Short mmCIF file of C-alpha atoms and ligand atoms in Angstrom, two decimals:
data_model
loop_
_atom_site.label_atom_id
_atom_site.label_comp_id
_atom_site.label_asym_id
_atom_site.label_seq_id
_atom_site.Cartn_x
_atom_site.Cartn_y
_atom_site.Cartn_z
CA MET A 1 -16.57 24.72 8.07
CA ILE A 2 -14.42 22.09 9.14
CA VAL A 3 -15.23 18.54 7.73
CA LYS A 4 -12.92 15.52 9.21
CA SER A 5 -13.44 12.34 8.09
CA ILE A 6 -11.71 8.24 8.52
CA GLN A 7 -13.35 5.91 6.20
CA SER A 8 -12.55 2.48 6.26
CA PRO A 9 -13.64 -1.30 4.59
CA SER A 10 -17.05 -2.86 6.19
CA LYS A 11 -15.11 -5.26 7.00
CA TYR A 12 -11.76 -6.66 7.60
CA ILE A 13 -11.47 -10.42 8.70
CA GLN A 14 -7.37 -11.76 9.04
CA GLY A 15 -6.33 -15.33 10.20
CA SER A 16 -4.59 -18.97 9.74
CA GLY A 17 -6.95 -20.70 6.60
CA VAL A 18 -9.62 -17.75 6.27
CA LEU A 19 -9.77 -18.86 2.89
CA LEU A 20 -11.51 -22.39 3.34
CA LYS A 21 -14.27 -20.50 5.46
CA LEU A 22 -14.61 -17.10 2.73
CA GLU A 23 -18.35 -19.19 1.65
CA SER A 24 -19.67 -18.46 5.31
CA TYR A 25 -18.05 -14.73 5.74
CA ILE A 26 -19.21 -13.37 2.22
CA GLU A 27 -22.66 -15.67 1.96
CA SER A 28 -24.75 -12.00 2.36
CA LEU A 29 -22.93 -9.98 -0.35
CA GLY A 30 -25.24 -12.27 -3.23
CA LYS A 31 -25.97 -15.46 -4.71
CA SER A 32 -23.75 -15.90 -7.84
CA PHE A 33 -19.93 -14.54 -7.41
CA LEU A 34 -16.93 -13.72 -9.81
CA VAL A 35 -13.76 -14.15 -8.23
CA VAL A 36 -10.23 -12.54 -10.30
CA ALA A 37 -7.14 -14.26 -9.66
CA ASP A 38 -3.71 -13.53 -10.03
CA PRO A 39 -2.11 -16.98 -12.45
CA PHE A 40 -0.02 -18.24 -10.25
CA VAL A 41 -3.01 -18.30 -7.56
CA VAL A 42 -4.97 -19.31 -9.18
CA ASP A 43 -5.01 -22.91 -8.24
CA GLN A 44 -4.77 -22.60 -5.28
CA ALA A 45 -7.71 -20.13 -4.91
CA LYS A 46 -10.15 -22.29 -7.31
CA GLU A 47 -9.12 -25.64 -4.86
CA LYS A 48 -10.24 -23.97 -1.61
CA ILE A 49 -12.30 -21.54 -1.84
CA GLY A 50 -14.19 -24.47 -4.25
CA LYS A 51 -14.41 -26.73 -0.96
CA SER A 52 -16.00 -23.80 0.79
CA PHE A 53 -19.31 -23.35 -1.80
CA GLN A 54 -19.13 -27.33 -1.71
CA SER A 55 -22.37 -27.93 0.23
CA SER A 56 -23.68 -23.70 -0.88
CA GLU A 57 -26.40 -22.88 -3.00
CA LYS A 58 -24.38 -20.53 -3.74
CA GLU A 59 -22.79 -19.97 -7.42
CA VAL A 60 -18.80 -19.00 -7.66
CA SER A 61 -16.92 -19.10 -11.14
CA PHE A 62 -12.90 -18.08 -11.50
CA GLU A 63 -11.58 -15.38 -14.12
CA LYS A 64 -7.11 -15.41 -14.66
CA PHE A 65 -6.79 -11.36 -14.24
CA ASN A 66 -4.64 -10.83 -17.02
CA GLY A 67 -1.14 -9.15 -15.35
CA GLU A 68 -2.25 -5.19 -15.89
CA CYS A 69 -4.62 -2.96 -14.07
CA THR A 70 -5.64 -0.96 -17.56
CA LYS A 71 -9.31 -0.26 -18.76
CA SER A 72 -9.64 -2.79 -21.67
CA GLU A 73 -8.55 -5.63 -19.09
CA ILE A 74 -11.39 -3.69 -16.41
CA ASP A 75 -14.06 -3.43 -19.49
CA ARG A 76 -13.25 -7.52 -20.04
CA LEU A 77 -13.73 -8.87 -16.89
CA ILE A 78 -17.45 -6.43 -16.37
CA GLU A 79 -18.20 -8.31 -19.79
CA ILE A 80 -17.52 -11.78 -17.42
CA VAL A 81 -18.50 -10.06 -14.50
CA LYS A 82 -22.38 -9.26 -16.91
CA ALA A 83 -23.01 -13.35 -18.71
CA LYS A 84 -22.14 -14.63 -15.18
CA LYS A 85 -24.34 -12.27 -13.95
CA ALA A 86 -22.11 -12.22 -10.97
CA GLU A 87 -23.78 -9.91 -8.15
CA ALA A 88 -20.51 -9.47 -6.01
CA VAL A 89 -16.82 -9.95 -7.38
CA VAL A 90 -13.84 -10.82 -5.22
CA ALA A 91 -10.24 -10.19 -6.04
CA ILE A 92 -7.81 -12.44 -5.01
CA GLY A 93 -3.84 -11.21 -5.92
CA GLY A 94 -1.46 -8.26 -6.21
CA GLY A 95 -1.76 -4.68 -5.65
CA LYS A 96 -3.29 -4.83 -8.90
CA THR A 97 -5.64 -7.37 -9.50
CA LEU A 98 -7.39 -5.51 -6.38
CA ASP A 99 -6.97 -2.30 -8.52
CA THR A 100 -8.54 -3.55 -10.86
CA VAL A 101 -11.05 -5.72 -9.68
CA LYS A 102 -12.54 -2.66 -7.00
CA ALA A 103 -12.80 -0.56 -10.12
CA ILE A 104 -15.40 -2.97 -11.96
CA GLY A 105 -17.73 -3.38 -7.95
CA TYR A 106 -17.68 0.94 -8.85
CA TYR A 107 -18.97 0.47 -12.62
CA THR A 108 -20.89 -2.52 -11.91
CA SER A 109 -22.74 -1.40 -8.74
CA LEU A 110 -21.25 -4.69 -6.74
CA PRO A 111 -20.01 -5.21 -3.48
CA VAL A 112 -16.68 -5.59 -3.36
CA VAL A 113 -14.73 -8.70 -1.55
CA ILE A 114 -10.72 -8.55 -1.24
CA ILE A 115 -7.85 -11.51 -0.80
CA PRO A 116 -4.16 -9.93 -0.59
CA THR A 117 -1.44 -12.44 -1.27
CA LEU A 118 0.32 -10.05 -0.51
CA ALA A 119 0.89 -7.22 3.10
CA SER A 120 3.11 -5.24 0.38
CA CYS A 121 1.38 -2.15 -0.45
CA ASP A 122 -1.79 -0.15 1.05
CA ALA A 123 -4.07 -1.35 -2.29
CA PRO A 124 -6.60 -3.89 -0.49
CA CYS A 125 -7.98 -1.07 1.85
CA THR A 126 -8.24 2.04 0.11
CA ALA A 127 -10.95 3.35 -2.09
CA LEU A 128 -8.52 4.86 -4.76
CA THR A 129 -7.51 1.91 -8.40
CA VAL A 130 -4.30 2.90 -9.71
CA ILE A 131 -4.90 3.06 -13.79
CA TYR A 132 -1.91 1.77 -16.26
CA THR A 133 -1.94 2.07 -19.85
CA GLU A 134 -0.79 -0.93 -22.21
CA LYS A 135 2.83 -0.26 -22.05
CA GLY A 136 2.20 -0.39 -18.57
CA GLU A 137 2.82 3.11 -17.69
CA PHE A 138 1.57 5.42 -14.58
CA SER A 139 -2.01 6.65 -16.64
CA GLU A 140 -4.96 7.67 -14.53
CA TYR A 141 -5.99 7.29 -10.68
CA LEU A 142 -9.38 6.18 -10.20
CA PHE A 143 -11.09 7.33 -7.11
CA LEU A 144 -13.83 5.01 -5.90
CA PRO A 145 -17.27 6.80 -3.30
CA HIS A 146 -16.20 3.82 -1.22
CA ASN A 147 -13.85 1.68 0.49
CA PRO A 148 -14.08 -2.99 -0.48
CA ASP A 149 -17.56 -4.29 1.19
CA MET A 150 -14.47 -6.65 2.47
CA VAL A 151 -10.62 -7.14 3.43
CA ILE A 152 -10.23 -10.30 4.09
CA VAL A 153 -6.31 -11.37 4.66
CA ASP A 154 -4.94 -15.69 4.97
CA THR A 155 -2.16 -15.17 6.86
CA ASP A 156 -1.44 -18.77 5.54
CA ILE A 157 -1.13 -17.23 1.98
CA ILE A 158 0.58 -13.89 2.64
CA VAL A 159 3.39 -16.29 5.25
CA LYS A 160 5.09 -17.81 2.02
CA ALA A 161 5.12 -15.38 0.12
CA PRO A 162 8.97 -13.82 -0.61
CA VAL A 163 10.07 -11.59 2.34
CA LYS A 164 11.46 -9.06 0.16
CA PHE A 165 7.02 -7.99 -0.41
CA LEU A 166 6.59 -8.16 3.70
CA ALA A 167 9.99 -5.49 4.44
CA ALA A 168 8.07 -3.55 1.22
CA GLY A 169 5.36 -3.37 2.78
CA MET A 170 6.95 -2.18 6.39
CA GLY A 171 9.07 0.56 4.27
CA ASP A 172 4.87 1.84 2.86
CA ALA A 173 3.75 2.10 6.31
CA PHE A 174 6.52 3.26 8.24
CA ALA A 175 6.34 6.60 6.73
CA THR A 176 2.40 7.02 8.00
CA TYR A 177 2.87 8.01 10.95
CA TYR A 178 5.29 10.90 10.10
CA GLU A 179 3.15 11.67 6.31
CA ALA A 180 0.27 12.35 9.43
CA ARG A 181 2.61 14.88 12.04
CA ALA A 182 2.80 16.49 9.55
CA CYS A 183 -0.49 17.11 7.86
CA TYR A 184 -2.51 17.17 11.70
CA LYS A 185 0.79 20.12 12.14
CA ALA A 186 -0.39 21.90 8.95
CA ASN A 187 -3.88 21.22 8.76
CA ALA A 188 -3.90 19.49 5.67
CA LYS A 189 -6.57 17.79 4.54
CA ASN A 190 -6.57 13.65 4.27
CA LEU A 191 -6.50 12.00 0.57
CA VAL A 192 -10.66 12.04 0.44
CA GLY A 193 -10.00 16.01 1.31
CA THR A 194 -11.13 16.19 4.86
CA LYS A 195 -9.13 17.11 8.49
CA ILE A 196 -7.89 14.59 10.13
CA THR A 197 -9.63 12.52 13.14
CA LYS A 198 -8.56 12.13 15.53
CA ALA A 199 -9.27 8.35 15.20
CA ALA A 200 -6.51 8.29 12.27
CA MET A 201 -4.14 10.01 13.92
CA ALA A 202 -4.98 7.27 16.76
CA LEU A 203 -4.23 4.39 13.53
CA ALA A 204 -0.87 6.55 12.20
CA GLU A 205 0.33 6.02 15.77
CA LEU A 206 -0.22 2.35 16.23
CA CYS A 207 0.82 1.61 13.15
CA HIS A 208 4.58 3.51 13.98
CA GLU A 209 4.30 1.82 17.42
CA THR A 210 3.78 -1.71 16.01
CA LEU A 211 6.14 -1.40 13.26
CA LEU A 212 9.04 -0.91 16.27
CA ALA A 213 7.99 -3.17 18.57
CA ASP A 214 7.40 -6.03 15.64
CA GLY A 215 8.91 -5.77 12.34
CA VAL A 216 12.18 -7.51 12.96
CA LYS A 217 10.53 -10.30 15.02
CA ALA A 218 8.06 -10.41 11.78
CA LYS A 219 10.99 -10.91 8.79
CA LEU A 220 12.45 -13.28 10.18
CA SER A 221 9.16 -15.27 10.70
CA ASN A 222 8.57 -14.19 7.34
CA GLU A 223 11.77 -15.46 6.22
CA LYS A 224 11.37 -18.82 8.33
CA GLY A 225 7.80 -19.65 6.32
CA VAL A 226 6.34 -19.76 10.19
CA LEU A 227 3.73 -17.83 12.11
CA THR A 228 4.04 -15.91 14.77
CA LYS A 229 2.29 -13.26 17.18
CA ALA A 230 5.00 -10.32 15.81
CA LEU A 231 4.34 -11.74 12.43
CA GLU A 232 -0.07 -10.66 12.47
CA ASN A 233 1.26 -7.94 14.09
CA ILE A 234 2.40 -6.61 10.78
CA ILE A 235 0.30 -8.05 8.32
CA GLU A 236 -2.68 -5.69 10.37
CA ALA A 237 -0.10 -3.31 10.87
CA ASN A 238 1.24 -3.02 6.68
CA ILE A 239 -2.35 -3.70 5.36
CA TYR A 240 -4.85 -1.99 7.97
CA LEU A 241 -3.11 0.08 9.80
CA SER A 242 -0.81 1.56 6.76
CA GLY A 243 -3.63 1.41 4.93
CA VAL A 244 -7.04 3.32 6.65
CA GLY A 245 -4.59 5.43 7.58
CA ALA A 246 -2.55 7.04 5.29
CA GLU A 247 -6.10 7.59 3.50
CA SER A 248 -7.81 9.28 6.54
CA SER A 249 -4.37 11.21 7.81
CA GLY A 250 -2.81 12.26 4.50
CA LEU A 251 0.24 12.01 3.39
CA ALA A 252 3.39 14.48 2.69
CA ALA A 253 7.11 14.43 2.12
CA ALA A 254 7.23 10.58 2.34
CA HIS A 255 5.12 10.17 -0.52
CA ALA A 256 5.72 12.88 -2.53
CA ILE A 257 10.09 12.13 -3.05
CA SER A 258 9.18 8.72 -3.65
CA ASN A 259 7.37 10.02 -6.90
CA GLY A 260 10.40 12.38 -7.20
CA LEU A 261 12.60 9.22 -7.45
CA THR A 262 10.87 7.37 -10.03
CA VAL A 263 12.59 10.31 -12.55
CA LEU A 264 15.57 8.65 -12.35
CA THR A 265 16.06 5.32 -14.47
CA GLU A 266 18.27 3.00 -12.53
CA LEU A 267 15.59 3.31 -9.55
CA HIS A 268 12.65 1.81 -11.79
CA ARG A 269 13.11 -1.76 -10.51
CA VAL A 270 13.38 -0.18 -6.90
CA SER A 271 9.82 -1.19 -4.95
CA HIS A 272 7.43 1.67 -3.83
CA GLY A 273 7.57 0.50 -0.30
CA GLU A 274 11.90 1.16 -0.46
CA LYS A 275 11.62 3.91 -2.27
CA VAL A 276 9.12 5.46 0.68
CA ALA A 277 11.59 4.63 2.90
CA PHE A 278 13.90 6.21 1.78
CA GLY A 279 11.58 9.49 1.59
CA THR A 280 10.66 8.94 4.66
CA LEU A 281 14.69 9.90 6.04
CA VAL A 282 14.54 12.74 3.47
CA GLN A 283 11.09 13.83 5.36
CA LEU A 284 12.84 13.70 8.41
CA VAL A 285 15.99 15.67 7.25
CA LEU A 286 13.69 18.24 6.01
CA GLU A 287 11.62 18.68 9.66
CA ASP A 288 15.27 19.18 10.61
CA ALA A 289 13.57 16.33 13.69
CA PRO A 290 15.39 15.56 16.35
CA ILE A 291 18.99 13.21 15.69
CA GLU A 292 17.43 10.18 17.61
CA GLU A 293 14.47 10.00 16.02
CA ILE A 294 16.42 9.64 12.57
CA LYS A 295 18.46 7.77 14.36
CA GLN A 296 15.68 4.93 15.66
CA ALA A 297 14.16 5.41 11.46
CA ILE A 298 17.61 4.43 10.53
CA GLU A 299 18.68 1.58 12.32
CA PHE A 300 14.91 0.39 11.88
CA MET A 301 15.33 0.35 8.02
CA VAL A 302 18.81 -1.22 8.20
CA ASN A 303 17.44 -3.96 10.16
CA ILE A 304 14.20 -4.19 7.71
CA GLY A 305 16.84 -3.99 4.84
CA LEU A 306 15.48 -0.90 3.13
CA PRO A 307 17.74 0.84 1.41
CA VAL A 308 18.61 4.06 3.92
CA SER A 309 20.40 6.37 0.62
CA LEU A 310 20.13 6.26 -3.20
CA GLU A 311 23.84 4.05 -3.06
CA ASP A 312 20.96 1.02 -1.38
CA MET A 313 19.04 1.85 -4.51
CA GLY A 314 21.70 1.00 -6.69
CA VAL A 315 21.87 4.88 -7.87
CA ASN A 316 25.93 4.30 -7.53
CA VAL A 317 27.30 8.28 -9.17
CA ILE A 318 25.17 11.06 -7.30
CA ASN A 319 25.30 13.94 -10.30
CA LYS A 320 23.14 17.56 -8.63
CA GLU A 321 21.32 17.72 -12.33
CA ALA A 322 19.89 14.62 -11.49
CA ILE A 323 18.95 14.86 -7.53
CA MET A 324 17.88 18.29 -8.84
CA LYS A 325 14.86 16.95 -10.98
CA VAL A 326 13.65 14.63 -8.24
CA ALA A 327 13.76 17.89 -5.62
CA GLU A 328 11.44 19.77 -8.42
CA SER A 329 8.96 16.28 -9.16
CA SER A 330 8.80 16.05 -5.67
CA CYS A 331 7.60 19.47 -5.70
CA ALA A 332 4.75 19.29 -8.43
CA GLU A 333 2.25 21.06 -8.32
CA GLY A 334 -0.64 19.48 -6.52
CA ASP A 335 2.11 16.87 -4.95
CA THR A 336 1.42 16.10 -0.91
CA MET A 337 5.29 17.44 -0.52
CA HIS A 338 3.19 21.09 -0.21
CA ASN A 339 0.56 18.99 3.34
CA MET A 340 4.24 19.39 5.23
CA PRO A 341 4.00 22.11 8.18
CA PHE A 342 6.20 24.79 6.31
CA ASP A 343 7.30 25.82 2.93
CA VAL A 344 9.10 24.01 0.95
CA ASP A 345 11.08 24.63 -2.42
CA VAL A 346 13.64 22.86 -4.64
CA GLU A 347 16.60 23.53 -3.20
CA SER A 348 15.23 22.58 0.33
CA VAL A 349 14.14 19.12 -0.98
CA TYR A 350 17.61 19.49 -2.69
CA GLY A 351 19.60 19.78 0.85
CA ALA A 352 17.45 16.78 2.43
CA ILE A 353 18.04 15.09 -0.06
CA ILE A 354 21.64 14.98 0.02
CA VAL A 355 21.72 14.89 3.58
CA ALA A 356 19.18 12.27 4.24
CA ASN A 357 21.42 10.29 1.78
CA GLU A 358 25.17 11.39 3.99
CA ILE A 359 23.28 10.46 7.30
CA GLY A 360 22.35 7.17 5.94
CA LYS A 361 25.51 6.23 5.28
CA GLN A 362 27.18 7.67 8.14
CA PHE A 363 24.75 6.12 10.94
CA LYS A 364 24.81 2.16 8.91
ZN1 ZN B 1 2.19 4.58 -0.65
#
């Protein structure tokens, strides 16, 4: 039996100043709300969300997120949810805050409202939480039965964030189409274990078109701290099209390479989106994609300020043994490398990394 599916948040709302109207969007979800906020945004959240609840009978309380998505932080916040008798949980902040609140929603069976303050990753829209240990190391994936009830994006907040976050988000979003295309060709499964719908493929394609059309303009907008249509389009591409597209149309070599690159300690400071960008270039070489397509991808990444070589990410000496380890780790059992529509082995991945690095340096 062939089962296809696409899933997404029940509602996605994006606009300038929407945080000031939060109460009107979420009031149907319950009588009392607990807002979990990143420390740097908690004052702004209290002011704006407080204002929107001013003439409401609903209750809203605030709690600071402690900085890491761990089991103990999830448990601590669940106790607060119970003590406050909250009927819905709201997250405002970066990926780890959002992931923590998604897990709280799952364990308490309460509705979840997500308010991302960055457009840097796929965390807002997906049904997945990445749990870390107290030391900040990866612990486990928590697959959730459904996506957040609402994702509310206030573009006034995103436009004020440093541009490196938007650029990283574009790196992650840029891989979506190439990985979806590979999964579709391979008849592979998406991240929720079903086959890929035409709707999910269309979102991945639209994500790609939007990045090529508006990426550079959006980067300049963000640098100057002004909102433009291009920036609005890229915020939607990074948060919605990339998140829903990747979850429902699957991941392949680009993300597997990005996971493999984490074995290089000198790359620990490089963001997920930057590693995925270079991973996309490696995937194109692995696929033997036409040189025009590779050039187009490199031009996009260079214009956005994304890395196109190992050197760009801070690897100054190319050590065969180390790159072989990256290739081995990318081909680990269960990683998405095996969603490519042809047989892939460690040697072919090693070769693709070396050649992608050279092509990146040459065309830059
Ligand atoms: Zn990603």
